[in-house]
XYZ file of C-alpha atoms in Angstrom:
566
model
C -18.702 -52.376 -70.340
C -16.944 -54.043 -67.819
C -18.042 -53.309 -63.631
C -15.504 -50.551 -61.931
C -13.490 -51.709 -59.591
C -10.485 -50.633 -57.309
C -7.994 -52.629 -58.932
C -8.963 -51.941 -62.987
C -6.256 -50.810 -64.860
C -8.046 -47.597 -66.308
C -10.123 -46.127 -64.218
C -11.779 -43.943 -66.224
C -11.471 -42.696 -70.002
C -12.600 -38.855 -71.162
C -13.111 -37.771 -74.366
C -13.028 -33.473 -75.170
C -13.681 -31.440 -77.588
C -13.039 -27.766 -78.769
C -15.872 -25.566 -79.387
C -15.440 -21.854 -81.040
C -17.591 -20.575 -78.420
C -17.375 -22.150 -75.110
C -13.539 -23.173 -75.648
C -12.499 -26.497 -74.663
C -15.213 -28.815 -73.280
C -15.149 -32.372 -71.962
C -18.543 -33.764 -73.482
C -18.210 -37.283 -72.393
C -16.479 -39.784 -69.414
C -16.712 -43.515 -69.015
C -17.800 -45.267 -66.824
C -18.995 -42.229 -65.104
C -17.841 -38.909 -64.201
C -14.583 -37.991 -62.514
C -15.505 -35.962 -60.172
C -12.109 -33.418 -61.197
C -12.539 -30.012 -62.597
C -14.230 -30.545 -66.224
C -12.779 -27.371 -67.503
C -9.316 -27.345 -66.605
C -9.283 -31.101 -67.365
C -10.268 -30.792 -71.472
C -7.940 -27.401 -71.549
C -5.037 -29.377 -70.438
C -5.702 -32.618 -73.085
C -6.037 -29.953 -75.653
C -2.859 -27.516 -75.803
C -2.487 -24.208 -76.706
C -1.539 -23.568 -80.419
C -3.043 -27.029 -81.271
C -4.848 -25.724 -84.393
C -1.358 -25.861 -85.857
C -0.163 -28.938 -85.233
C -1.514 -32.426 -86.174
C -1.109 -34.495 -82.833
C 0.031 -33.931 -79.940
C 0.552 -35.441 -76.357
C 0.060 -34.172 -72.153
C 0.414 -36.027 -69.271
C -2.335 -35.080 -66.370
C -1.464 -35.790 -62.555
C -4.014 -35.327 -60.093
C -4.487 -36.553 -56.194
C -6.663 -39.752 -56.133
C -8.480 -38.323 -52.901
C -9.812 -35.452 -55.838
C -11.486 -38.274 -57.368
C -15.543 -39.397 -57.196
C -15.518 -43.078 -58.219
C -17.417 -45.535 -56.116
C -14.048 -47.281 -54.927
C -10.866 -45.446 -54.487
C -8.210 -46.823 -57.074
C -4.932 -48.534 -55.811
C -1.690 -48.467 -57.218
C -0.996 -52.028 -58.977
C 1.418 -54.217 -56.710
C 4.271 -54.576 -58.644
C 4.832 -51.098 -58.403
C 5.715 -50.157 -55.246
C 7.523 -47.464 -53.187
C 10.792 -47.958 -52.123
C 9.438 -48.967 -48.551
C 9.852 -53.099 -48.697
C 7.119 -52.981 -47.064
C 4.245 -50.429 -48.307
C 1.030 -51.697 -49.074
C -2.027 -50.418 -50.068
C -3.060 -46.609 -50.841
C 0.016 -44.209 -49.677
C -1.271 -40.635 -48.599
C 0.114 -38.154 -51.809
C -0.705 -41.050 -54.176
C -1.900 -39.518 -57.538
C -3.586 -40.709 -60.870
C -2.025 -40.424 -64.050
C -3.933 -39.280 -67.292
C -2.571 -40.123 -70.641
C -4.101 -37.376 -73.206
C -3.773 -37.694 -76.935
C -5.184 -34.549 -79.050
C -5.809 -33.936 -82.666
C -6.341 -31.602 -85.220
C -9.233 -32.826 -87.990
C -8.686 -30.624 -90.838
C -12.321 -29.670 -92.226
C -13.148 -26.751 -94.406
C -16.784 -26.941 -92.900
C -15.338 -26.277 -89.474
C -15.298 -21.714 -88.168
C -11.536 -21.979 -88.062
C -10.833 -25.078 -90.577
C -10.179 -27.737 -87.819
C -11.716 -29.580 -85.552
C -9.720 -30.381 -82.395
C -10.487 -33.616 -80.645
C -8.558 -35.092 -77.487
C -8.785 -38.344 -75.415
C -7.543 -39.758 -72.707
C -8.006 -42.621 -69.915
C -7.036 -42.521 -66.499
C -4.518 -45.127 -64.345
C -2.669 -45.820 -61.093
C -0.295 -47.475 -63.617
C 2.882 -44.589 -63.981
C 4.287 -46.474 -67.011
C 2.122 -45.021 -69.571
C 4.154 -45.451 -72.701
C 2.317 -49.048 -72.683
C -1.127 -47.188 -73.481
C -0.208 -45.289 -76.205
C -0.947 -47.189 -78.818
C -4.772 -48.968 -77.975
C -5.077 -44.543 -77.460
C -4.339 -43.865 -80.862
C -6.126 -46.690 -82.305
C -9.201 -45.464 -80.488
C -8.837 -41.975 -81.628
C -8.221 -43.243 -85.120
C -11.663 -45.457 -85.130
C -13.498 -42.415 -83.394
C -12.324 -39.907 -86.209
C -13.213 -42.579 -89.209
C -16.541 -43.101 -87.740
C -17.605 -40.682 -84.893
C -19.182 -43.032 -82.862
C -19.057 -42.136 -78.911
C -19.154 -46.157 -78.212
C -15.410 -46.185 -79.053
C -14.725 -45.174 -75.668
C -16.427 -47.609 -73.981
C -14.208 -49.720 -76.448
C -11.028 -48.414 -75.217
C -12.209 -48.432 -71.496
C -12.996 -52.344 -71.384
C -9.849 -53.005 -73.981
C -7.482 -51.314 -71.165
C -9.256 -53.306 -68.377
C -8.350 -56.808 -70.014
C -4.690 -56.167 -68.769
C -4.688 -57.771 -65.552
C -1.610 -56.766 -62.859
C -2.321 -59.764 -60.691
C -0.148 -62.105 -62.607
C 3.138 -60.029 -62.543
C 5.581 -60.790 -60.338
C 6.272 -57.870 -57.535
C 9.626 -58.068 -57.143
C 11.556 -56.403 -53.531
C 13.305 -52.811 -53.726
C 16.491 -54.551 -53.252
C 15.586 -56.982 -56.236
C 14.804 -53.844 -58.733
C 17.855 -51.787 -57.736
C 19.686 -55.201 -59.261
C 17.884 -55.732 -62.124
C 18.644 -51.631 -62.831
C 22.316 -52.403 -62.032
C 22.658 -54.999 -64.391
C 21.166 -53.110 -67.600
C 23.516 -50.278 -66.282
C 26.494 -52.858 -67.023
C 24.758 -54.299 -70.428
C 24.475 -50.999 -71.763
C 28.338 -49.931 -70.386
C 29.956 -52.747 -71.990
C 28.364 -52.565 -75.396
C 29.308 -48.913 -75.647
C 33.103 -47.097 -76.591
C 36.333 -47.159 -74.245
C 35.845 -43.249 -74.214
C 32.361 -43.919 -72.374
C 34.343 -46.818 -70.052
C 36.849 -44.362 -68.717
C 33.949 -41.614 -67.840
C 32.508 -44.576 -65.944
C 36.009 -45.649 -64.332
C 36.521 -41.780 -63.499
C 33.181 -41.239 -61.752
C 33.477 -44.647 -59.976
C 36.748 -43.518 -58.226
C 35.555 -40.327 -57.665
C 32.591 -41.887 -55.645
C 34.477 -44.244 -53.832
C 37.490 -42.123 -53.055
C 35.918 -42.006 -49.284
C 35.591 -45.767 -49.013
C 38.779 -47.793 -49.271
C 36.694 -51.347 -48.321
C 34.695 -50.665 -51.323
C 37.102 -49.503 -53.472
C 39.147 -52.942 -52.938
C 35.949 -54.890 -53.453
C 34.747 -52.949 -56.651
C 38.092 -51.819 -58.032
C 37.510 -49.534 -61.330
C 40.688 -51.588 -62.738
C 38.461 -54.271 -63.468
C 36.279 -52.174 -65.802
C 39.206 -51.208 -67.481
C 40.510 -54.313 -68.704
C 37.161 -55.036 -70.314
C 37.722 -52.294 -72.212
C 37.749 -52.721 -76.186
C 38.977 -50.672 -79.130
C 36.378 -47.798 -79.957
C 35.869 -48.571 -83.336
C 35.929 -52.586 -83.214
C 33.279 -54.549 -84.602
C 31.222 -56.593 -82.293
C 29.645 -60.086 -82.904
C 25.777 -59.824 -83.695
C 23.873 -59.488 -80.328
C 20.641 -62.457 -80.620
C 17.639 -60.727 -78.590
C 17.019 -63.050 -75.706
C 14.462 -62.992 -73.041
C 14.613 -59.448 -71.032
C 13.632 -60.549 -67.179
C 13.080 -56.952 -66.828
C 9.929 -56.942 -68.654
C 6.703 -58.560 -68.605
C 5.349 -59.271 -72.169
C 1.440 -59.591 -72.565
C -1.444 -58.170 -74.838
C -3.887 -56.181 -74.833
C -7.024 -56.713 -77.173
C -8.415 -53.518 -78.785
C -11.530 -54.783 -81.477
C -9.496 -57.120 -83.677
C -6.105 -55.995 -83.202
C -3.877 -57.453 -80.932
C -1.043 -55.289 -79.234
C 1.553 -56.680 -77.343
C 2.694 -54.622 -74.219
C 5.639 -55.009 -72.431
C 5.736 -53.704 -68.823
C 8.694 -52.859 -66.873
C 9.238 -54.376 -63.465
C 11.423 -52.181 -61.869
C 9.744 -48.773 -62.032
C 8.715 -46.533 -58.781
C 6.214 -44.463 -58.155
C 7.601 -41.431 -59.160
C 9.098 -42.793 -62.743
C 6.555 -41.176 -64.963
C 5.858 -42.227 -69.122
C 8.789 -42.851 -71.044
C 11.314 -40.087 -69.293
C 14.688 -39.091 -70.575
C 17.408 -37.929 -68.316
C 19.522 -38.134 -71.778
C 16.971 -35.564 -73.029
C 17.514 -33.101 -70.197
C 20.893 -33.122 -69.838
C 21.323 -32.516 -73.453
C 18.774 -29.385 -72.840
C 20.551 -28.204 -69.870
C 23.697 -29.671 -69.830
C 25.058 -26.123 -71.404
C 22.652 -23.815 -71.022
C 23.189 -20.693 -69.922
C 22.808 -19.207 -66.600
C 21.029 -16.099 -66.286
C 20.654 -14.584 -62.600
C 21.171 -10.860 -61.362
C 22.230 -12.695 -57.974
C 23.306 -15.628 -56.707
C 21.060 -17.498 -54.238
C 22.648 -20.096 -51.186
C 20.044 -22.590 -52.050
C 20.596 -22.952 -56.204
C 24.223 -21.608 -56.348
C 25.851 -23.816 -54.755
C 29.399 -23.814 -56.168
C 28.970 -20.184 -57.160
C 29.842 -18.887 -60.677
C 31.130 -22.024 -61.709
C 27.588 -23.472 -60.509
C 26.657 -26.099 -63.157
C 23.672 -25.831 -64.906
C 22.637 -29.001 -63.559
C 23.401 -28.705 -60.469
C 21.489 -25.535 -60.018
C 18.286 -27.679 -61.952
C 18.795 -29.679 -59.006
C 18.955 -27.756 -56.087
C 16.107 -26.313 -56.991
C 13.786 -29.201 -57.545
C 15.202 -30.416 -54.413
C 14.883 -27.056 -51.969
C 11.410 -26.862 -53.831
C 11.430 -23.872 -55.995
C 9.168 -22.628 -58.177
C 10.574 -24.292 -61.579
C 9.003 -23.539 -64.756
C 9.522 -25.269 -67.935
C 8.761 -23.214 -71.392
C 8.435 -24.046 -74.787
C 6.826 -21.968 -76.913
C 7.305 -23.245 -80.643
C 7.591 -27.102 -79.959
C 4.363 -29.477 -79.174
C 3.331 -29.671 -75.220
C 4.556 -32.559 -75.560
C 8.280 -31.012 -75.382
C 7.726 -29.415 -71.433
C 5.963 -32.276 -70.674
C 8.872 -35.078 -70.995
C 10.975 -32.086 -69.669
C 8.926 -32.104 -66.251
C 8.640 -36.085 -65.879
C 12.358 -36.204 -66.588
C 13.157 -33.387 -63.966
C 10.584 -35.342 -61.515
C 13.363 -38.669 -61.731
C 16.336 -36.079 -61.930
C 15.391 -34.703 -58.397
C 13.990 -38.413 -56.570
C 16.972 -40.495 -58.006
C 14.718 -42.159 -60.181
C 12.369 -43.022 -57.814
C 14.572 -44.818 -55.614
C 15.896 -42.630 -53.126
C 13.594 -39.672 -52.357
C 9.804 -39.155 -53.621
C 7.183 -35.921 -53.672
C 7.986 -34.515 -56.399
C 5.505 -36.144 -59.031
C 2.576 -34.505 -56.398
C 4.085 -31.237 -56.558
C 4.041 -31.306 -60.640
C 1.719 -30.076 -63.295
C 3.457 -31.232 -66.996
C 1.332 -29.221 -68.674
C -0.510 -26.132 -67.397
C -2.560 -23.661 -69.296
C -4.556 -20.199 -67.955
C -7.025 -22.233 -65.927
C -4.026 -23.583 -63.776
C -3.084 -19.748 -62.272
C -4.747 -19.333 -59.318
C -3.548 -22.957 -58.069
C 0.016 -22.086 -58.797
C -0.023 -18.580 -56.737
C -1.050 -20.959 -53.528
C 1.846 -23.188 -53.960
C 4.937 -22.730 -52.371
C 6.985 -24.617 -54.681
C 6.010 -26.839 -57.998
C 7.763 -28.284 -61.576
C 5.308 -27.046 -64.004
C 5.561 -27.221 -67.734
C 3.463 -24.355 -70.603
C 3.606 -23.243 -73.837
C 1.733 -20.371 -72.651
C 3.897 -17.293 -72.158
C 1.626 -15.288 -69.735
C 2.886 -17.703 -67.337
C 5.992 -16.622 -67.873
C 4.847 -12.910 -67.362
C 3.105 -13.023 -64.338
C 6.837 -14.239 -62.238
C 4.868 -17.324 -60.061
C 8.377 -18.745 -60.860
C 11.845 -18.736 -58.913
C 13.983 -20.655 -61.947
C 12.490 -20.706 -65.411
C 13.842 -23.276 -67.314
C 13.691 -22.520 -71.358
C 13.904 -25.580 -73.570
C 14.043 -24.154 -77.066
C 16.702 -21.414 -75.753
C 18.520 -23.116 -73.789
C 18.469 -20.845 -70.781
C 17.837 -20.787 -66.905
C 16.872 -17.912 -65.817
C 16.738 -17.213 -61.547
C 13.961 -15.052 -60.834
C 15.508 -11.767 -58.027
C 12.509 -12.263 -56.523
C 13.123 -15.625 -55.271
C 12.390 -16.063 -51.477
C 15.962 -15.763 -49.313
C 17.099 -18.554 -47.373
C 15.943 -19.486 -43.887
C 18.348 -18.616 -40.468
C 19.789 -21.368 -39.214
C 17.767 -22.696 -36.068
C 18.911 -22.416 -32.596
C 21.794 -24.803 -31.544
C 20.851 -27.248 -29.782
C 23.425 -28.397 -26.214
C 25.598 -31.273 -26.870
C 28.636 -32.847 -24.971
C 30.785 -33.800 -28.082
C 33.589 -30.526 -28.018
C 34.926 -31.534 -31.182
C 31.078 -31.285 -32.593
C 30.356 -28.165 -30.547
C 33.317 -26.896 -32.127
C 32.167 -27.208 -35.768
C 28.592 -26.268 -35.457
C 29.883 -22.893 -34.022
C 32.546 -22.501 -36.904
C 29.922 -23.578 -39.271
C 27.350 -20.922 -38.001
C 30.237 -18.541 -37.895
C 30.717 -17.593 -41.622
C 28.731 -15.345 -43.622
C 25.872 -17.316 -45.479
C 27.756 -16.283 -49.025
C 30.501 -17.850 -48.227
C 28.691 -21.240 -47.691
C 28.982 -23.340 -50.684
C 32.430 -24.655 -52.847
C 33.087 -21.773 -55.476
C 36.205 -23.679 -56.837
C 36.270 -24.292 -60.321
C 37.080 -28.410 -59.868
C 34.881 -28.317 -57.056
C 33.469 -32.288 -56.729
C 29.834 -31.589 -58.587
C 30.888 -29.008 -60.881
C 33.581 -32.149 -61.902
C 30.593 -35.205 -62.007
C 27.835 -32.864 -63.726
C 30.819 -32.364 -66.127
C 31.584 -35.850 -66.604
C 28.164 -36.405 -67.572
C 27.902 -34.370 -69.703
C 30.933 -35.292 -71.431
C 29.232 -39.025 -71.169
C 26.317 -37.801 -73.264
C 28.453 -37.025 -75.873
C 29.894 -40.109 -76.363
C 26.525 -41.506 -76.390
C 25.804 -43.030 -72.503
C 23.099 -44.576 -72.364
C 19.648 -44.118 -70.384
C 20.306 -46.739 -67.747
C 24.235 -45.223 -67.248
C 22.495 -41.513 -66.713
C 20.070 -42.792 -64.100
C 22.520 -44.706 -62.373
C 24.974 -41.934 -61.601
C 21.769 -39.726 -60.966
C 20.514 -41.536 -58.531
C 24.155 -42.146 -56.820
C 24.517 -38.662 -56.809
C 20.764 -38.201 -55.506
C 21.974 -40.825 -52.059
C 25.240 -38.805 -51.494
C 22.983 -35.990 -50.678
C 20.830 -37.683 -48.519
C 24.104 -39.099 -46.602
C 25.679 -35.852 -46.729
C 22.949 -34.962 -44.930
C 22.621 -37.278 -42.571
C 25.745 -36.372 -41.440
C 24.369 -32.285 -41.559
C 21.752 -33.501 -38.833
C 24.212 -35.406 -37.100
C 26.134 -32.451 -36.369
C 23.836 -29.621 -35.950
C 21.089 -31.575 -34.054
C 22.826 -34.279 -32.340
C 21.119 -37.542 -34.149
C 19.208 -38.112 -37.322
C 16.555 -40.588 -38.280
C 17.757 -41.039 -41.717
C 20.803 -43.741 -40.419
C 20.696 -44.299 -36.821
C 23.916 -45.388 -36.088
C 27.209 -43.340 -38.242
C 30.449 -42.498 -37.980
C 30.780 -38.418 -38.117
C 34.709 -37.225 -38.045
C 35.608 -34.163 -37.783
C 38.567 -33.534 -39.783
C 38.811 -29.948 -42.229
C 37.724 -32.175 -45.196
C 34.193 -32.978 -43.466
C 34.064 -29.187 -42.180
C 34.873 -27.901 -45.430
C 32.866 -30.270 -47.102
C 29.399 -29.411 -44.603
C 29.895 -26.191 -44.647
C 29.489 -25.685 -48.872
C 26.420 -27.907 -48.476
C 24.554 -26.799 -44.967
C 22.240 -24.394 -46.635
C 20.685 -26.472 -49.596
C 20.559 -29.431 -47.169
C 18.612 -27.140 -44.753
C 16.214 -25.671 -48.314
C 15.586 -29.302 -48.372
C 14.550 -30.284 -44.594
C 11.815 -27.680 -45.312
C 10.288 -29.322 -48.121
C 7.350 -32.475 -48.694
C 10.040 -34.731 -50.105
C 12.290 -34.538 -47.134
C 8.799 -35.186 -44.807
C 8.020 -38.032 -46.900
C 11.409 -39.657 -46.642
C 11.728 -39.081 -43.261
C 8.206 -40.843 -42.652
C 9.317 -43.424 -45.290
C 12.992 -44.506 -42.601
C 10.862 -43.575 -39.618
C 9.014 -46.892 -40.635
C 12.087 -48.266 -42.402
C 13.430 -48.382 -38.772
C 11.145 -49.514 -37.097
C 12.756 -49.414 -33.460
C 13.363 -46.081 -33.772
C 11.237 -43.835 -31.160
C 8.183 -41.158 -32.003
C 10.587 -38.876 -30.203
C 12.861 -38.848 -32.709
C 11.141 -38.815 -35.497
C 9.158 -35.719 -33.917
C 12.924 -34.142 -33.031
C 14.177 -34.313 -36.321
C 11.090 -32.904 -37.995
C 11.072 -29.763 -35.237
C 13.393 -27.730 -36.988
C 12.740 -28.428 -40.558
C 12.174 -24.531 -40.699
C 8.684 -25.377 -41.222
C 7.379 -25.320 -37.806
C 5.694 -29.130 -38.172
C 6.590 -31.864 -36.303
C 6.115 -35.757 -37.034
C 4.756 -38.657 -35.299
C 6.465 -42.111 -36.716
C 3.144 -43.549 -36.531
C 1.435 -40.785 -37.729
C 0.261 -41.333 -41.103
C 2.291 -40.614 -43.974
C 2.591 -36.538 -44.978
C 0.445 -35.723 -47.637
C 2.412 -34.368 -50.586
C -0.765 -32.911 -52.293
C 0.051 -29.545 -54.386
């Protein structure tokens, strides 16, 4: 067995069995223990209701500062955070653990079956490249019960080595991501190139120089007949991938890693898969809240997911009937869904439990806000939710209980009349009326769009690029919020604010989620991440901006960065 170190690719592998007595008990870990909590570890590799399925999979996340190895594990290089320049361990980093259970059907057995679960450990967040040395391990411990197989899988995961691969700059992933985006868009139907055309002019409506520079006329003349037959496609070399292999015994499995994921890009994650969940679900709320209703009745489903994964609700994700492995992708997809896939906003993936069982209860009653993920329906019971989310159902359900919004805070003195002027109109009108309750109202129109997208088959990459374009309007939007109720903002030193009715209008049906969000760990961490992003900027500001987040905290830029630990 290979010597731990800092920079292995697994960091640990844990193997857990379920015992008629004692419940679900981890009986072994390699190289050496944890450290984490051994009993609500093995009951989250092994599910509820797993006696009736064959296999199933859960994703684990816990805070690497939890851990008790000799050397404190660092996130590989070539996946970074979207600071250029982060190196190193990032306070809120967490671990990722890959479980794979399974059912052994043995009449010998109290209840028929013998359930068996194992799982490894890793900084890594791309863990769709483990899957299948983990099954082959399971498979050679179930054929021959031999304990050794772990230490097996442990060294087999360790001969990957991240050194080699190249670590390429923020700006350098967001164009290899734009690039599939346009692969994907113009191997796809007209229908789909219009819905692209639509929500390009949409976005640049406000910006003529871009508009003229990245006219959506030129998309349309590429367009093709819908049902035409295109010449065979050769697979070439894909730069955005970095093939290897990893050696497990005497099979050979070749891995390909992707190059342009972030931090907070978890497994294999489908925004196609959540949308098509949630795109028309139904919306079930006794009231409507300023934080989640945003455009009122005609709220999108959505839309409301988002606001509150981004004002930091309680969001729970249930699925009763379907494998853990159902809430689970539905979590690490809503984890993307609210940080623009990882390239915008982050502090969501330390806030998240994927799959949570009885053991997780007290830990969810001290959080404030979390995206958790059950089959269990006491959960569901006990309210610790503000939005539950159902997947088989199709339903999102706002709890009446859910906390009201904050008061705005105190106004602050400027000069500017014409700013002065707005803040007090702004402050003026009753909180209900603060949000755009028209029916065509500019997100119920893109979440539409979509939608309407999926159906014509959109790809992955075209959902995450709109995502995460709608995910930086937000943050501009407000920018420009800060801008005008506090005088200056860190997030863009230097922009132009007008004050025309469209920008009042348009402030006013967003200043309430913006200021759910200033109160949360993901707007702490971005505002630490463009503290240091601009570096000239002063600790004054950064300490300003931070002093009336509704949270009562303030900020130091060279503080170090805020801990987004649940």
């Amino acid at each position: 067995m290979t010597r731990p170190s800092a920079h292995d690719e697994c960091q640990f592998c844990v193997f857990a069995t379920f015992h008629t007595e004692h419940g679900a008990v981890l009986e072994r870990s390699v190289p050496m223990h944890t450290g984490l909590a051994e009993q609500e570890l093995a009951e989250q590799m092994i599910p509820d209701g797993m006696h009736d399925l064959d296999e199933d999979w859960t994703v684990l996340i816990r805070p690497v500062a939890h851990l008790a190895l000799p050397q404190m594990p660092l996130r590989p290089d070539h996946v970074q955070s979207k600071l250029p320049h982060s190196h190193g361990l990032e306070s809120g980093d967490c671990i990722y653990i890959l479980s794979l259970a399974r059912t052994i059907r043995c009449e010998d057995e109290p209840r028929g079956a013998h359930l068996v679960a194992m799982a490894i450990g890793t900084m890594h967040p791309h863990l769709s490249i483990f899957k299948p040395v983990l099954v082959l391990a399971l498979d050679a411990y179930i054929a021959t019960r031999d304990a050794s197989v772990i230490e097996q899988l442990y060294d087999a995961v360790n001969t990957l080595h991240w050194q080699h691969l190249p670590c390429l700059s923020y700006s350098e992933k967001m164009r290899m991501r734009s690039d599939s985006v346009l692969h994907a868009l113009y191997h796809n139907s007209s229908v789909l190139m219009q819905v692209h055309s639509a929500l390009y002019v949409d976005h640049t409506a406000s910006y003529t120089r871009q508009k003229k520079r990245h006219s959506s006329s030129g998309l349309v003349r590429r367009t093709r007949a819908r049902y035409a037959i295109s010449p065979p496609q050769h697979a070439g070399p894909q730069p955005h991938l970095y093939a290897t292999c990893m050696q497990f015994g005497t099979t050979c499995i070749p891995v390909h890693i992707p190059l342009h994921l972030f931090p907070e890009e978890i497994g294999e994650y489908s925004l196609s898969t959540l949308f098509a969940t949630f795109g028309h679900a139904k919306l079930l709320s006794e009231t409507q809240h300023p934080h989640l209703h945003s455009n009122g009745i005609h709220t999108h489903p959505m839309t409301l997911l988002y606001n509150a994964l981004v004002t930091h609700k309680r969001v729970l994700f249930v699925a009763y009937n379907a494998p853990a492995k159902v809430v689970v992708d539905h979590v690490l997809a809503a984890c993307a869904f609210a940080s623009g896939c990882g390239a915008v906003l982050r502090g969501f993936v330390a806030s998240a439990i994927p799959y949570a069982t009885l053991v997780n209860v007290d830990a969810l009653t001290r959080q404030r806000g979390f995206i958790v993920g059950t089959k269990h329906p006491r959960l569901e019971e006990l309210g610790l939710w503000d939005v539950l989310c159902h997947c088989e159902a199709r339903t999102i359900t706002v709890s009446s209980s859910t906390s009201p919004p904050q008061p705005f805070p105190p106004l602050l003195g400027t000069r500017d009349p014409a700013r002065r002027s707005l803040r007090h109109a702004l402050r003026s009108m009753p909180e209900w009326m603060l949000g755009d309750e028209r029916p065509h109202a500019p997100d119920v129109l893109f979440m539409q769009r979509l939608t309407s997208a999926l159906k014509q088959h959109a790809s992955e990459p075209f959902l995450r690029y709109w995502c995460q374009v709608y995910v930086r309007d937000f943050v501009a939007l407000a920018t420009r919020h800060e801008q005008t109720f506090y005088g200056m903002s860190l997030f863009q030193p230097t922009i132009h604010l007008s004050h025309d009715t469209h920008d009042m209008y348009l402030l006013r049906c967003h200043a309430l989620r913006i200021e759910g969000w200033r109160g949360t760990p993901s707007y702490r961490s971005f505002l630490w991440d463009m503290s240091h992003l601009y570096g000239q900027v002063s600790r004054a500001t950064a300490s300003f901006c931070l002093a009336h987040n509704g949270s009562g905290s303030t900020l130091s830029v060279h503080s170090p960065a805020p801990s987004t630990h649940r």
